[in-house]
Structures are given as structure tokens and as C-alpha cells.
JSON list of C-alpha atoms in Angstrom, two decimals:
[
{"chain": "A", "resi": 1294, "resn": "MET", "atom": "CA", "xyz": [89.95, -25.41, 73.71]},
{"chain": "A", "resi": 1295, "resn": "GLN", "atom": "CA", "xyz": [92.75, -24.22, 71.47]},
{"chain": "A", "resi": 1296, "resn": "MET", "atom": "CA", "xyz": [93.45, -20.50, 71.20]},
{"chain": "A", "resi": 1297, "resn": "LYS", "atom": "CA", "xyz": [94.54, -18.97, 67.95]},
{"chain": "A", "resi": 1298, "resn": "ILE", "atom": "CA", "xyz": [97.22, -16.37, 68.24]},
{"chain": "A", "resi": 1299, "resn": "VAL", "atom": "CA", "xyz": [97.94, -13.68, 65.66]},
{"chain": "A", "resi": 1300, "resn": "HIS", "atom": "CA", "xyz": [101.43, -12.19, 65.73]},
{"chain": "A", "resi": 1301, "resn": "LYS", "atom": "CA", "xyz": [102.21, -8.77, 64.42]},
{"chain": "A", "resi": 1302, "resn": "ASN", "atom": "CA", "xyz": [105.54, -8.60, 62.71]},
{"chain": "A", "resi": 1303, "resn": "LYS", "atom": "CA", "xyz": [106.99, -5.42, 61.31]},
{"chain": "A", "resi": 1304, "resn": "MET", "atom": "CA", "xyz": [106.63, -6.83, 57.79]},
{"chain": "A", "resi": 1305, "resn": "ASN", "atom": "CA", "xyz": [103.15, -8.29, 57.90]},
{"chain": "A", "resi": 1306, "resn": "LEU", "atom": "CA", "xyz": [100.43, -9.97, 59.95]},
{"chain": "A", "resi": 1307, "resn": "VAL", "atom": "CA", "xyz": [100.86, -13.76, 60.16]},
{"chain": "A", "resi": 1308, "resn": "ALA", "atom": "CA", "xyz": [98.27, -16.19, 61.41]},
{"chain": "A", "resi": 1309, "resn": "ASP", "atom": "CA", "xyz": [99.26, -19.37, 63.29]},
{"chain": "A", "resi": 1310, "resn": "ASP", "atom": "CA", "xyz": [96.34, -21.32, 61.86]},
{"chain": "A", "resi": 1311, "resn": "ASP", "atom": "CA", "xyz": [95.41, -21.62, 58.17]},
{"chain": "A", "resi": 1312, "resn": "ASN", "atom": "CA", "xyz": [91.76, -20.95, 59.03]},
{"chain": "A", "resi": 1313, "resn": "ASP", "atom": "CA", "xyz": [92.64, -17.64, 60.68]},
{"chain": "A", "resi": 1314, "resn": "TRP", "atom": "CA", "xyz": [93.95, -15.95, 57.54]},
{"chain": "A", "resi": 1315, "resn": "LYS", "atom": "CA", "xyz": [90.56, -14.39, 56.73]},
{"chain": "A", "resi": 1316, "resn": "ALA", "atom": "CA", "xyz": [90.47, -12.57, 60.06]},
{"chain": "A", "resi": 1317, "resn": "SER", "atom": "CA", "xyz": [94.06, -11.43, 59.67]},
{"chain": "A", "resi": 1318, "resn": "ALA", "atom": "CA", "xyz": [93.51, -10.08, 56.18]},
{"chain": "A", "resi": 1319, "resn": "ARG", "atom": "CA", "xyz": [90.22, -8.39, 57.13]},
{"chain": "A", "resi": 1320, "resn": "LEU", "atom": "CA", "xyz": [91.97, -6.76, 60.12]},
{"chain": "A", "resi": 1321, "resn": "LEU", "atom": "CA", "xyz": [94.62, -5.34, 57.77]},
{"chain": "A", "resi": 1322, "resn": "GLU", "atom": "CA", "xyz": [91.87, -4.01, 55.50]},
{"chain": "A", "resi": 1323, "resn": "GLN", "atom": "CA", "xyz": [90.07, -2.36, 58.41]},
{"chain": "A", "resi": 1324, "resn": "GLU", "atom": "CA", "xyz": [93.30, -0.70, 59.52]},
{"chain": "A", "resi": 1325, "resn": "GLY", "atom": "CA", "xyz": [93.72, 0.66, 56.00]},
{"chain": "A", "resi": 1326, "resn": "ASN", "atom": "CA", "xyz": [96.79, -1.45, 55.18]},
{"chain": "A", "resi": 1327, "resn": "ASN", "atom": "CA", "xyz": [95.55, -2.46, 51.71]},
{"chain": "A", "resi": 1328, "resn": "GLU", "atom": "CA", "xyz": [99.04, -3.25, 50.38]},
{"chain": "A", "resi": 1329, "resn": "LYS", "atom": "CA", "xyz": [99.72, -5.68, 53.23]},
{"chain": "A", "resi": 1330, "resn": "ALA", "atom": "CA", "xyz": [96.28, -7.21, 52.87]},
{"chain": "A", "resi": 1331, "resn": "ILE", "atom": "CA", "xyz": [96.88, -7.70, 49.15]},
{"chain": "A", "resi": 1332, "resn": "HIS", "atom": "CA", "xyz": [100.22, -9.35, 49.90]},
{"chain": "A", "resi": 1333, "resn": "LEU", "atom": "CA", "xyz": [98.60, -11.67, 52.46]},
{"chain": "A", "resi": 1334, "resn": "TYR", "atom": "CA", "xyz": [95.72, -12.63, 50.19]},
{"chain": "A", "resi": 1335, "resn": "GLU", "atom": "CA", "xyz": [98.15, -13.35, 47.34]},
{"chain": "A", "resi": 1336, "resn": "SER", "atom": "CA", "xyz": [100.27, -15.61, 49.55]},
{"chain": "A", "resi": 1337, "resn": "ILE", "atom": "CA", "xyz": [97.18, -17.47, 50.73]},
{"chain": "A", "resi": 1338, "resn": "LEU", "atom": "CA", "xyz": [95.99, -17.77, 47.11]},
{"chain": "A", "resi": 1339, "resn": "LYS", "atom": "CA", "xyz": [98.98, -19.96, 46.39]},
{"chain": "A", "resi": 1340, "resn": "LYS", "atom": "CA", "xyz": [97.65, -22.55, 48.88]},
{"chain": "A", "resi": 1341, "resn": "HIS", "atom": "CA", "xyz": [93.92, -22.06, 48.31]},
{"chain": "A", "resi": 1342, "resn": "SER", "atom": "CA", "xyz": [93.63, -21.35, 44.60]},
{"chain": "A", "resi": 1343, "resn": "ARG", "atom": "CA", "xyz": [90.00, -22.51, 44.46]},
{"chain": "A", "resi": 1344, "resn": "ASP", "atom": "CA", "xyz": [88.59, -20.14, 47.09]},
{"chain": "A", "resi": 1345, "resn": "ALA", "atom": "CA", "xyz": [86.32, -17.51, 45.47]},
{"chain": "A", "resi": 1346, "resn": "TYR", "atom": "CA", "xyz": [86.42, -15.40, 48.67]},
{"chain": "A", "resi": 1347, "resn": "ILE", "atom": "CA", "xyz": [90.14, -14.66, 48.14]},
{"chain": "A", "resi": 1348, "resn": "TYR", "atom": "CA", "xyz": [89.59, -13.62, 44.55]},
{"chain": "A", "resi": 1349, "resn": "ASP", "atom": "CA", "xyz": [86.69, -11.40, 45.57]},
{"chain": "A", "resi": 1350, "resn": "ARG", "atom": "CA", "xyz": [88.64, -9.63, 48.31]},
{"chain": "A", "resi": 1351, "resn": "LEU", "atom": "CA", "xyz": [91.67, -9.15, 46.03]},
{"chain": "A", "resi": 1352, "resn": "MET", "atom": "CA", "xyz": [89.44, -7.64, 43.32]},
{"chain": "A", "resi": 1353, "resn": "ILE", "atom": "CA", "xyz": [87.89, -5.26, 45.84]},
{"chain": "A", "resi": 1354, "resn": "LEU", "atom": "CA", "xyz": [91.32, -4.19, 47.14]},
{"chain": "A", "resi": 1355, "resn": "HIS", "atom": "CA", "xyz": [92.72, -3.61, 43.64]},
{"chain": "A", "resi": 1356, "resn": "ARG", "atom": "CA", "xyz": [89.59, -1.55, 42.88]},
{"chain": "A", "resi": 1357, "resn": "LYS", "atom": "CA", "xyz": [90.17, 0.53, 46.02]},
{"chain": "A", "resi": 1358, "resn": "GLU", "atom": "CA", "xyz": [93.76, 1.10, 44.96]},
{"chain": "A", "resi": 1359, "resn": "LYS", "atom": "CA", "xyz": [92.58, 1.93, 41.44]},
{"chain": "A", "resi": 1360, "resn": "ALA", "atom": "CA", "xyz": [94.89, -0.75, 40.02]},
{"chain": "A", "resi": 1361, "resn": "TYR", "atom": "CA", "xyz": [92.52, -1.68, 37.23]},
{"chain": "A", "resi": 1362, "resn": "LYS", "atom": "CA", "xyz": [95.14, -3.59, 35.14]},
{"chain": "A", "resi": 1363, "resn": "LYS", "atom": "CA", "xyz": [95.92, -5.85, 38.08]},
{"chain": "A", "resi": 1364, "resn": "GLU", "atom": "CA", "xyz": [92.21, -6.33, 38.77]},
{"chain": "A", "resi": 1365, "resn": "LEU", "atom": "CA", "xyz": [91.54, -7.24, 35.16]},
{"chain": "A", "resi": 1366, "resn": "SER", "atom": "CA", "xyz": [94.42, -9.76, 35.21]},
{"chain": "A", "resi": 1367, "resn": "LEU", "atom": "CA", "xyz": [93.08, -11.28, 38.44]},
{"chain": "A", "resi": 1368, "resn": "ILE", "atom": "CA", "xyz": [89.54, -11.48, 37.10]},
{"chain": "A", "resi": 1369, "resn": "THR", "atom": "CA", "xyz": [90.77, -13.25, 33.93]},
{"chain": "A", "resi": 1370, "resn": "THR", "atom": "CA", "xyz": [92.79, -15.74, 36.01]},
{"chain": "A", "resi": 1371, "resn": "ALA", "atom": "CA", "xyz": [89.86, -16.40, 38.39]},
{"chain": "A", "resi": 1372, "resn": "ILE", "atom": "CA", "xyz": [87.42, -16.94, 35.53]},
{"chain": "A", "resi": 1373, "resn": "GLY", "atom": "CA", "xyz": [89.80, -19.37, 33.88]},
{"chain": "A", "resi": 1374, "resn": "LYS", "atom": "CA", "xyz": [90.31, -21.42, 37.04]},
{"chain": "A", "resi": 1375, "resn": "PHE", "atom": "CA", "xyz": [86.63, -21.58, 37.98]},
{"chain": "A", "resi": 1376, "resn": "THR", "atom": "CA", "xyz": [85.46, -22.30, 34.45]},
{"chain": "A", "resi": 1377, "resn": "ASP", "atom": "CA", "xyz": [87.70, -25.37, 34.40]},
{"chain": "A", "resi": 1378, "resn": "LEU", "atom": "CA", "xyz": [86.56, -26.33, 37.91]},
{"chain": "A", "resi": 1379, "resn": "LEU", "atom": "CA", "xyz": [82.87, -25.93, 37.23]},
{"chain": "A", "resi": 1380, "resn": "GLN", "atom": "CA", "xyz": [82.80, -27.45, 33.72]},
{"chain": "A", "resi": 1381, "resn": "PRO", "atom": "CA", "xyz": [80.32, -30.33, 33.83]},
{"chain": "A", "resi": 1382, "resn": "GLY", "atom": "CA", "xyz": [81.80, -33.78, 33.44]},
{"chain": "A", "resi": 1383, "resn": "LYS", "atom": "CA", "xyz": [85.42, -32.55, 33.47]},
{"chain": "A", "resi": 1384, "resn": "ASN", "atom": "CA", "xyz": [86.29, -33.63, 37.04]},
{"chain": "A", "resi": 1385, "resn": "VAL", "atom": "CA", "xyz": [84.59, -37.03, 36.80]},
{"chain": "A", "resi": 1386, "resn": "HIS", "atom": "CA", "xyz": [86.74, -40.13, 36.67]},
{"chain": "A", "resi": 1387, "resn": "SER", "atom": "CA", "xyz": [84.08, -42.44, 35.12]},
{"chain": "A", "resi": 1388, "resn": "LYS", "atom": "CA", "xyz": [83.05, -41.90, 31.50]},
{"chain": "A", "resi": 1389, "resn": "LYS", "atom": "CA", "xyz": [79.59, -43.26, 32.18]},
{"chain": "A", "resi": 1390, "resn": "VAL", "atom": "CA", "xyz": [79.02, -40.75, 35.01]},
{"chain": "A", "resi": 1391, "resn": "ALA", "atom": "CA", "xyz": [80.18, -37.90, 32.77]},
{"chain": "A", "resi": 1392, "resn": "THR", "atom": "CA", "xyz": [77.81, -39.01, 30.00]},
{"chain": "A", "resi": 1393, "resn": "LEU", "atom": "CA", "xyz": [74.88, -39.24, 32.40]},
{"chain": "A", "resi": 1394, "resn": "SER", "atom": "CA", "xyz": [75.72, -35.82, 33.90]},
{"chain": "A", "resi": 1395, "resn": "LYS", "atom": "CA", "xyz": [75.77, -34.20, 30.46]},
{"chain": "A", "resi": 1396, "resn": "SER", "atom": "CA", "xyz": [72.48, -35.78, 29.45]},
{"chain": "A", "resi": 1397, "resn": "ILE", "atom": "CA", "xyz": [70.78, -34.67, 32.70]},
{"chain": "A", "resi": 1398, "resn": "LEU", "atom": "CA", "xyz": [72.06, -31.13, 32.23]},
{"chain": "A", "resi": 1399, "resn": "HIS", "atom": "CA", "xyz": [70.71, -31.13, 28.67]},
{"chain": "A", "resi": 1400, "resn": "SER", "atom": "CA", "xyz": [67.33, -32.61, 29.67]},
{"chain": "A", "resi": 1401, "resn": "VAL", "atom": "CA", "xyz": [66.72, -29.91, 32.30]},
{"chain": "A", "resi": 1402, "resn": "GLY", "atom": "CA", "xyz": [67.74, -27.16, 29.89]},
{"chain": "A", "resi": 1403, "resn": "LEU", "atom": "CA", "xyz": [71.05, -26.12, 31.39]},
{"chain": "A", "resi": 1404, "resn": "THR", "atom": "CA", "xyz": [73.08, -26.90, 28.27]},
{"chain": "A", "resi": 1405, "resn": "ASP", "atom": "CA", "xyz": [72.49, -26.82, 24.53]},
{"chain": "A", "resi": 1406, "resn": "LYS", "atom": "CA", "xyz": [72.79, -29.74, 22.13]},
{"chain": "A", "resi": 1407, "resn": "LYS", "atom": "CA", "xyz": [76.60, -29.40, 22.00]},
{"chain": "A", "resi": 1408, "resn": "GLY", "atom": "CA", "xyz": [76.91, -29.49, 25.78]},
{"chain": "A", "resi": 1409, "resn": "ILE", "atom": "CA", "xyz": [77.73, -25.78, 26.14]},
{"chain": "A", "resi": 1410, "resn": "ALA", "atom": "CA", "xyz": [76.33, -24.19, 29.30]},
{"chain": "A", "resi": 1411, "resn": "LEU", "atom": "CA", "xyz": [73.48, -21.73, 28.73]},
{"chain": "A", "resi": 1412, "resn": "TYR", "atom": "CA", "xyz": [74.24, -19.79, 31.89]},
{"chain": "A", "resi": 1413, "resn": "GLN", "atom": "CA", "xyz": [77.28, -18.94, 33.93]},
{"chain": "A", "resi": 1414, "resn": "PRO", "atom": "CA", "xyz": [77.23, -20.12, 37.54]},
{"chain": "A", "resi": 1415, "resn": "GLN", "atom": "CA", "xyz": [78.26, -17.81, 40.35]},
{"chain": "A", "resi": 1416, "resn": "PRO", "atom": "CA", "xyz": [80.90, -16.41, 40.88]},
{"chain": "A", "resi": 1417, "resn": "ILE", "atom": "CA", "xyz": [81.79, -16.55, 37.21]},
{"chain": "A", "resi": 1418, "resn": "ALA", "atom": "CA", "xyz": [78.75, -14.49, 36.12]},
{"chain": "A", "resi": 1419, "resn": "ARG", "atom": "CA", "xyz": [79.58, -11.75, 38.64]},
{"chain": "A", "resi": 1420, "resn": "TRP", "atom": "CA", "xyz": [83.21, -11.70, 37.57]},
{"chain": "A", "resi": 1421, "resn": "GLU", "atom": "CA", "xyz": [82.28, -11.47, 33.87]},
{"chain": "A", "resi": 1422, "resn": "LYS", "atom": "CA", "xyz": [80.12, -8.42, 34.67]},
{"chain": "A", "resi": 1423, "resn": "ARG", "atom": "CA", "xyz": [82.95, -6.82, 36.65]},
{"chain": "A", "resi": 1424, "resn": "LYS", "atom": "CA", "xyz": [85.41, -7.63, 33.80]},
{"chain": "A", "resi": 1425, "resn": "LYS", "atom": "CA", "xyz": [83.27, -5.58, 31.39]},
{"chain": "A", "resi": 1426, "resn": "THR", "atom": "CA", "xyz": [83.20, -2.66, 33.86]},
{"chain": "A", "resi": 1427, "resn": "VAL", "atom": "CA", "xyz": [86.99, -2.75, 34.39]},
{"chain": "A", "resi": 1428, "resn": "LYS", "atom": "CA", "xyz": [87.62, -2.87, 30.64]},
{"chain": "A", "resi": 1429, "resn": "GLN", "atom": "CA", "xyz": [85.35, 0.16, 30.23]},
{"chain": "A", "resi": 1430, "resn": "LYS", "atom": "CA", "xyz": [87.22, 2.06, 32.98]},
{"chain": "A", "resi": 1431, "resn": "LEU", "atom": "CA", "xyz": [90.54, 1.27, 31.33]},
{"chain": "A", "resi": 1432, "resn": "THR", "atom": "CA", "xyz": [89.41, 2.55, 27.93]},
{"chain": "A", "resi": 1433, "resn": "THR", "atom": "CA", "xyz": [87.89, 5.72, 29.32]},
{"chain": "A", "resi": 1434, "resn": "GLY", "atom": "CA", "xyz": [90.91, 6.32, 31.56]},
{"chain": "A", "resi": 1435, "resn": "LYS", "atom": "CA", "xyz": [88.96, 7.05, 34.78]}
]
């Protein structure tokens, strides 16, 4: 049984194992060190850019800090990455598989005739809703 050790430095909290970063960042959040938690999540985001959990936590922390411009920028980036990732047929290496996938999606009513998705999968739909709210907060100045 291997033990995971978390070291507290004066600068930030560093996890020995890549899987322990969630616990480290959540601990910083619970202690009220939102700036350090944001810094840790951003550094982890460089390695794990396809993890929706990191984007969600960063959005929440920016919201708590009332940094709406940073939150809006992060939401836009996250939506762009996940839209590319979840686009049907884009990550397939075989053209025949891509064609079959698109025709199945169309036959079950998930896309229109042009292949455009009729709904937004999670977390994109949630982020789009939050993006509207953040834009509204920025325009009203609250």
C-alpha cells in the first residue's frame, strides 16, 4: 500500500501524485485560499486540458472572487475545447466509421440534415447557460 504525501510549501500546496491534485486544490478552497487554489488548478489544467472538473472548479472560484472577465474567458476556452472534442466524427481515423456515426446520429434525431447537433451535450450546455449569465453581469456591472 502506497501512501500519498502532500507537502505544504510557503508558496503553494504540491501533491506528490498526479491523482492527488483534486484533494490538494479542494483543501486550499476549504481553507479560503482561493488565489492559491486558482493557481494550482491552472497549473494542472496545462497537463489535463480535457478535464471538465478543473474548468468547473476554476469557474466557481473566479465567480467567488467576482472576476467575471476571467470567468468569461475561461468559459469561452472550455466551450471551444469541448466542442472540438465532442464533435461527432471528428476524432475518428476511418472515414467509413465517421460516415456511419453521422448517419446514425441523424437517424435517431440528434443532428439535422447538415450534420449539425440539435442539442449541446454536458458540460457544454451548462457552460453556455453560465456564459449568458456572466455576460449579463458584466453589462449590468454587478
